[in-house]
């Protein structure tokens, strides 16, 4: 079992903006979802874990070792697929993996070759290994990104909003790939797609404005909301009235009708009870006083 601990992590950028506020978390093998809206601090947290930026205070402990005291230890064990992978050079997928493998310290050339070929197979890119990566589609780029993250058999894999921009089929394929690799390593997936977390993750943390708001097993968090979510179709003109009188956690258009979902411990007359979803947990958490 691998264990990654954050203790009272804080990160303030050079311009004085505090992007991470006192986050403490324990993450173990399996898929861990980091859920939060745009600007919540997901990428900031991930870049801090992978060592691209140092926390202003607090520490990160990987399998008992403080990362700041032994940065090489976590670097050796880590694979990262950043939100913006950035440069796609005019070299073949195989050659780029070869280059990254060398950077990751896989010095034995036959081992390097075996790893690269089996990873290309795993992410379904074997047929394209001699194609230049800049010609790849979005989905192929993300799968290539997973292959490079898996070089060196890391024990922590961090993927930052990996399915943004993928079509449904590519997104499914990508999610199954993540699911497959998450058995005996830690996979941290950041996303604002609640459904992806629901389908993949055994643990979720909801963050906003740099703060950790909720953490737990998705099923347990959902159960806590049973008989507390109420829904009703309304006319657009009534929205303001409902917003000022009820704890509205979300509004949704269903077949061109506006439905509101409200949180209430007691039944609300004229509303129907709905089975809670992780989406309700997410919106309820975000709308609570912070
Ligand atoms: N280098 C930086 N200097 C100053 N502020 C930054 C820097 N990088 C990010 N921020 C700010 O920190 C906050 C968190 O940004 P971050 O990119 O971590 O959010 P995110 O949760 O990944 O959002 P998204 O879902 O849009 O990717 C934002 O307000 C952002 O403007
Ligand atoms: Mg981000």
PDB file of N, CA and C in Angstrom, residues 113-170:
ATOM      1  N   UNK A 113      13.231   0.001 -24.152  1.00  0.00           N
ATOM      2  CA  UNK A 113      12.480  -0.394 -25.352  1.00  0.00           C
ATOM      3  C   UNK A 113      11.264  -1.245 -24.981  1.00  0.00           C
ATOM      4  N   UNK A 114      11.484  -2.221 -24.088  1.00  0.00           N
ATOM      5  CA  UNK A 114      10.365  -3.085 -23.671  1.00  0.00           C
ATOM      6  C   UNK A 114       9.243  -2.286 -23.034  1.00  0.00           C
ATOM      7  N   UNK A 115       9.647  -1.371 -22.162  1.00  0.00           N
ATOM      8  CA  UNK A 115       8.629  -0.561 -21.481  1.00  0.00           C
ATOM      9  C   UNK A 115       7.842   0.286 -22.470  1.00  0.00           C
ATOM     10  N   UNK A 116       8.572   0.924 -23.392  1.00  0.00           N
ATOM     11  CA  UNK A 116       7.911   1.808 -24.353  1.00  0.00           C
ATOM     12  C   UNK A 116       6.930   1.012 -25.220  1.00  0.00           C
ATOM     13  N   UNK A 117       7.376  -0.138 -25.712  1.00  0.00           N
ATOM     14  CA  UNK A 117       6.497  -0.930 -26.579  1.00  0.00           C
ATOM     15  C   UNK A 117       5.269  -1.430 -25.821  1.00  0.00           C
ATOM     16  N   UNK A 118       5.474  -1.856 -24.577  1.00  0.00           N
ATOM     17  CA  UNK A 118       4.297  -2.362 -23.860  1.00  0.00           C
ATOM     18  C   UNK A 118       3.358  -1.231 -23.458  1.00  0.00           C
ATOM     19  N   UNK A 119       3.903  -0.057 -23.185  1.00  0.00           N
ATOM     20  CA  UNK A 119       3.015   1.077 -22.869  1.00  0.00           C
ATOM     21  C   UNK A 119       2.234   1.543 -24.104  1.00  0.00           C
ATOM     22  N   UNK A 120       2.905   1.552 -25.263  1.00  0.00           N
ATOM     23  CA  UNK A 120       2.203   1.950 -26.494  1.00  0.00           C
ATOM     24  C   UNK A 120       1.041   0.993 -26.763  1.00  0.00           C
ATOM     25  N   UNK A 121       1.287  -0.282 -26.467  1.00  0.00           N
ATOM     26  CA  UNK A 121       0.256  -1.307 -26.611  1.00  0.00           C
ATOM     27  C   UNK A 121      -0.905  -1.018 -25.645  1.00  0.00           C
ATOM     28  N   UNK A 122      -0.527  -0.744 -24.408  1.00  0.00           N
ATOM     29  CA  UNK A 122      -1.522  -0.506 -23.361  1.00  0.00           C
ATOM     30  C   UNK A 122      -2.442   0.671 -23.691  1.00  0.00           C
ATOM     31  N   UNK A 123      -1.874   1.745 -24.255  1.00  0.00           N
ATOM     32  CA  UNK A 123      -2.703   2.919 -24.546  1.00  0.00           C
ATOM     33  C   UNK A 123      -3.218   2.897 -25.991  1.00  0.00           C
ATOM     34  N   UNK A 124      -3.049   1.728 -26.630  1.00  0.00           N
ATOM     35  CA  UNK A 124      -3.613   1.549 -27.950  1.00  0.00           C
ATOM     36  C   UNK A 124      -3.009   2.465 -29.013  1.00  0.00           C
ATOM     37  N   UNK A 125      -1.715   2.680 -28.936  1.00  0.00           N
ATOM     38  CA  UNK A 125      -1.056   3.545 -29.927  1.00  0.00           C
ATOM     39  C   UNK A 125       0.051   2.811 -30.685  1.00  0.00           C
ATOM     40  N   UNK A 126       0.088   1.489 -30.555  1.00  0.00           N
ATOM     41  CA  UNK A 126       1.161   0.736 -31.215  1.00  0.00           C
ATOM     42  C   UNK A 126       1.226   1.015 -32.717  1.00  0.00           C
ATOM     43  N   UNK A 127       0.047   1.107 -33.322  1.00  0.00           N
ATOM     44  CA  UNK A 127       0.023   1.307 -34.779  1.00  0.00           C
ATOM     45  C   UNK A 127       0.531   2.687 -35.178  1.00  0.00           C
ATOM     46  N   UNK A 128       0.627   3.574 -34.199  1.00  0.00           N
ATOM     47  CA  UNK A 128       1.012   4.950 -34.526  1.00  0.00           C
ATOM     48  C   UNK A 128       2.369   5.313 -33.950  1.00  0.00           C
ATOM     49  N   UNK A 129       3.128   4.317 -33.567  1.00  0.00           N
ATOM     50  CA  UNK A 129       4.359   4.623 -32.833  1.00  0.00           C
ATOM     51  C   UNK A 129       5.370   5.420 -33.659  1.00  0.00           C
ATOM     52  N   UNK A 130       5.288   5.301 -34.983  1.00  0.00           N
ATOM     53  CA  UNK A 130       6.236   6.060 -35.808  1.00  0.00           C
ATOM     54  C   UNK A 130       5.652   7.373 -36.329  1.00  0.00           C
ATOM     55  N   UNK A 131       4.426   7.665 -35.892  1.00  0.00           N
ATOM     56  CA  UNK A 131       3.806   8.939 -36.310  1.00  0.00           C
ATOM     57  C   UNK A 131       4.239  10.064 -35.391  1.00  0.00           C
ATOM     58  N   UNK A 132       4.399  11.249 -35.965  1.00  0.00           N
ATOM     59  CA  UNK A 132       4.800  12.392 -35.137  1.00  0.00           C
ATOM     60  C   UNK A 132       3.651  12.807 -34.223  1.00  0.00           C
ATOM     61  N   UNK A 133       3.968  13.072 -32.951  1.00  0.00           N
ATOM     62  CA  UNK A 133       2.897  13.332 -31.984  1.00  0.00           C
ATOM     63  C   UNK A 133       2.106  14.604 -32.285  1.00  0.00           C
ATOM     64  N   UNK A 134       2.725  15.567 -32.997  1.00  0.00           N
ATOM     65  CA  UNK A 134       1.971  16.800 -33.267  1.00  0.00           C
ATOM     66  C   UNK A 134       0.823  16.563 -34.253  1.00  0.00           C
ATOM     67  N   UNK A 135       0.818  15.396 -34.907  1.00  0.00           N
ATOM     68  CA  UNK A 135      -0.288  15.080 -35.819  1.00  0.00           C
ATOM     69  C   UNK A 135      -1.408  14.316 -35.093  1.00  0.00           C
ATOM     70  N   UNK A 136      -1.208  13.986 -33.828  1.00  0.00           N
ATOM     71  CA  UNK A 136      -2.195  13.200 -33.081  1.00  0.00           C
ATOM     72  C   UNK A 136      -3.461  14.012 -32.794  1.00  0.00           C
ATOM     73  N   UNK A 137      -4.594  13.306 -32.702  1.00  0.00           N
ATOM     74  CA  UNK A 137      -5.845  13.958 -32.282  1.00  0.00           C
ATOM     75  C   UNK A 137      -5.787  14.171 -30.774  1.00  0.00           C
ATOM     76  N   UNK A 138      -6.761  14.926 -30.246  1.00  0.00           N
ATOM     77  CA  UNK A 138      -6.805  15.202 -28.807  1.00  0.00           C
ATOM     78  C   UNK A 138      -6.780  13.930 -27.958  1.00  0.00           C
ATOM     79  N   UNK A 139      -7.596  12.959 -28.369  1.00  0.00           N
ATOM     80  CA  UNK A 139      -7.680  11.707 -27.612  1.00  0.00           C
ATOM     81  C   UNK A 139      -6.365  10.948 -27.647  1.00  0.00           C
ATOM     82  N   UNK A 140      -5.744  10.918 -28.832  1.00  0.00           N
ATOM     83  CA  UNK A 140      -4.457  10.215 -28.956  1.00  0.00           C
ATOM     84  C   UNK A 140      -3.387  10.911 -28.113  1.00  0.00           C
ATOM     85  N   UNK A 141      -3.438  12.229 -28.086  1.00  0.00           N
ATOM     86  CA  UNK A 141      -2.463  12.979 -27.273  1.00  0.00           C
ATOM     87  C   UNK A 141      -2.609  12.632 -25.800  1.00  0.00           C
ATOM     88  N   UNK A 142      -3.875  12.535 -25.346  1.00  0.00           N
ATOM     89  CA  UNK A 142      -4.090  12.218 -23.929  1.00  0.00           C
ATOM     90  C   UNK A 142      -3.618  10.799 -23.626  1.00  0.00           C
ATOM     91  N   UNK A 143      -3.861   9.879 -24.565  1.00  0.00           N
ATOM     92  CA  UNK A 143      -3.398   8.508 -24.333  1.00  0.00           C
ATOM     93  C   UNK A 143      -1.869   8.446 -24.371  1.00  0.00           C
ATOM     94  N   UNK A 144      -1.292   9.255 -25.252  1.00  0.00           N
ATOM     95  CA  UNK A 144       0.170   9.350 -25.267  1.00  0.00           C
ATOM     96  C   UNK A 144       0.650   9.905 -23.911  1.00  0.00           C
ATOM     97  N   UNK A 145      -0.089  10.894 -23.415  1.00  0.00           N
ATOM     98  CA  UNK A 145       0.242  11.512 -22.123  1.00  0.00           C
ATOM     99  C   UNK A 145       0.245  10.488 -20.994  1.00  0.00           C
ATOM    100  N   UNK A 146      -0.706   9.550 -21.050  1.00  0.00           N
ATOM    101  CA  UNK A 146      -0.738   8.503 -20.027  1.00  0.00           C
ATOM    102  C   UNK A 146       0.486   7.605 -20.173  1.00  0.00           C
ATOM    103  N   UNK A 147       0.817   7.273 -21.415  1.00  0.00           N
ATOM    104  CA  UNK A 147       1.980   6.404 -21.633  1.00  0.00           C
ATOM    105  C   UNK A 147       3.240   7.043 -21.041  1.00  0.00           C
ATOM    106  N   UNK A 148       3.441   8.338 -21.301  1.00  0.00           N
ATOM    107  CA  UNK A 148       4.657   8.972 -20.756  1.00  0.00           C
ATOM    108  C   UNK A 148       4.608   9.043 -19.229  1.00  0.00           C
ATOM    109  N   UNK A 149       3.372   9.213 -18.681  1.00  0.00           N
ATOM    110  CA  UNK A 149       3.255   9.279 -17.219  1.00  0.00           C
ATOM    111  C   UNK A 149       3.573   7.923 -16.583  1.00  0.00           C
ATOM    112  N   UNK A 150       3.327   6.840 -17.335  1.00  0.00           N
ATOM    113  CA  UNK A 150       3.521   5.500 -16.769  1.00  0.00           C
ATOM    114  C   UNK A 150       4.947   4.969 -16.913  1.00  0.00           C
ATOM    115  N   UNK A 151       5.773   5.697 -17.671  1.00  0.00           N
ATOM    116  CA  UNK A 151       7.168   5.254 -17.827  1.00  0.00           C
ATOM    117  C   UNK A 151       7.838   5.167 -16.462  1.00  0.00           C
ATOM    118  N   UNK A 152       8.558   4.102 -16.235  1.00  0.00           N
ATOM    119  CA  UNK A 152       9.280   3.959 -14.964  1.00  0.00           C
ATOM    120  C   UNK A 152       8.426   3.369 -13.854  1.00  0.00           C
ATOM    121  N   UNK A 153       7.231   2.831 -14.208  1.00  0.00           N
ATOM    122  CA  UNK A 153       6.334   2.207 -13.228  1.00  0.00           C
ATOM    123  C   UNK A 153       6.132   3.031 -11.959  1.00  0.00           C
ATOM    124  N   UNK A 154       5.598   4.243 -12.100  1.00  0.00           N
ATOM    125  CA  UNK A 154       5.427   5.100 -10.927  1.00  0.00           C
ATOM    126  C   UNK A 154       4.397   4.546  -9.944  1.00  0.00           C
ATOM    127  N   UNK A 155       4.520   4.945  -8.695  1.00  0.00           N
ATOM    128  CA  UNK A 155       3.548   4.511  -7.686  1.00  0.00           C
ATOM    129  C   UNK A 155       2.482   5.572  -7.416  1.00  0.00           C
ATOM    130  N   UNK A 156       2.728   6.781  -7.952  1.00  0.00           N
ATOM    131  CA  UNK A 156       1.690   7.818  -7.889  1.00  0.00           C
ATOM    132  C   UNK A 156       1.533   8.363  -9.306  1.00  0.00           C
ATOM    133  N   UNK A 157       0.292   8.398  -9.784  1.00  0.00           N
ATOM    134  CA  UNK A 157       0.033   8.952 -11.113  1.00  0.00           C
ATOM    135  C   UNK A 157      -0.945  10.101 -10.950  1.00  0.00           C
ATOM    136  N   UNK A 158      -0.561  11.244 -11.470  1.00  0.00           N
ATOM    137  CA  UNK A 158      -1.379  12.429 -11.294  1.00  0.00           C
ATOM    138  C   UNK A 158      -1.847  12.920 -12.652  1.00  0.00           C
ATOM    139  N   UNK A 159      -3.153  12.984 -12.832  1.00  0.00           N
ATOM    140  CA  UNK A 159      -3.690  13.418 -14.118  1.00  0.00           C
ATOM    141  C   UNK A 159      -4.609  14.613 -13.909  1.00  0.00           C
ATOM    142  N   UNK A 160      -4.296  15.693 -14.584  1.00  0.00           N
ATOM    143  CA  UNK A 160      -4.993  16.964 -14.359  1.00  0.00           C
ATOM    144  C   UNK A 160      -5.989  17.233 -15.488  1.00  0.00           C
ATOM    145  N   UNK A 161      -7.272  17.107 -15.181  1.00  0.00           N
ATOM    146  CA  UNK A 161      -8.359  17.285 -16.145  1.00  0.00           C
ATOM    147  C   UNK A 161      -8.076  16.601 -17.481  1.00  0.00           C
ATOM    148  N   UNK A 162      -7.879  15.285 -17.430  1.00  0.00           N
ATOM    149  CA  UNK A 162      -7.425  14.590 -18.643  1.00  0.00           C
ATOM    150  C   UNK A 162      -8.469  14.445 -19.727  1.00  0.00           C
ATOM    151  N   UNK A 163      -9.763  14.500 -19.381  1.00  0.00           N
ATOM    152  CA  UNK A 163     -10.755  14.217 -20.426  1.00  0.00           C
ATOM    153  C   UNK A 163     -11.367  15.474 -21.027  1.00  0.00           C
ATOM    154  N   UNK A 164     -10.904  16.649 -20.575  1.00  0.00           N
ATOM    155  CA  UNK A 164     -11.428  17.894 -21.149  1.00  0.00           C
ATOM    156  C   UNK A 164     -11.155  17.882 -22.650  1.00  0.00           C
ATOM    157  N   UNK A 165     -12.185  18.101 -23.421  1.00  0.00           N
ATOM    158  CA  UNK A 165     -11.995  18.175 -24.874  1.00  0.00           C
ATOM    159  C   UNK A 165     -12.035  16.833 -25.586  1.00  0.00           C
ATOM    160  N   UNK A 166     -12.272  15.743 -24.862  1.00  0.00           N
ATOM    161  CA  UNK A 166     -12.362  14.446 -25.539  1.00  0.00           C
ATOM    162  C   UNK A 166     -13.814  14.123 -25.876  1.00  0.00           C
ATOM    163  N   UNK A 167     -14.020  13.444 -27.015  1.00  0.00           N
ATOM    164  CA  UNK A 167     -15.392  13.049 -27.351  1.00  0.00           C
ATOM    165  C   UNK A 167     -15.798  11.886 -26.432  1.00  0.00           C
ATOM    166  N   UNK A 168     -17.103  11.583 -26.341  1.00  0.00           N
ATOM    167  CA  UNK A 168     -17.555  10.584 -25.357  1.00  0.00           C
ATOM    168  C   UNK A 168     -16.835   9.240 -25.474  1.00  0.00           C
ATOM    169  N   UNK A 169     -16.560   8.821 -26.694  1.00  0.00           N
ATOM    170  CA  UNK A 169     -15.924   7.515 -26.870  1.00  0.00           C
ATOM    171  C   UNK A 169     -14.488   7.531 -26.346  1.00  0.00           C
ATOM    172  N   UNK A 170     -13.764   8.606 -26.687  1.00  0.00           N
ATOM    173  CA  UNK A 170     -12.382   8.737 -26.214  1.00  0.00           C
ATOM    174  C   UNK A 170     -12.356   8.887 -24.695  1.00  0.00           C
TER     175      UNK A 170
END
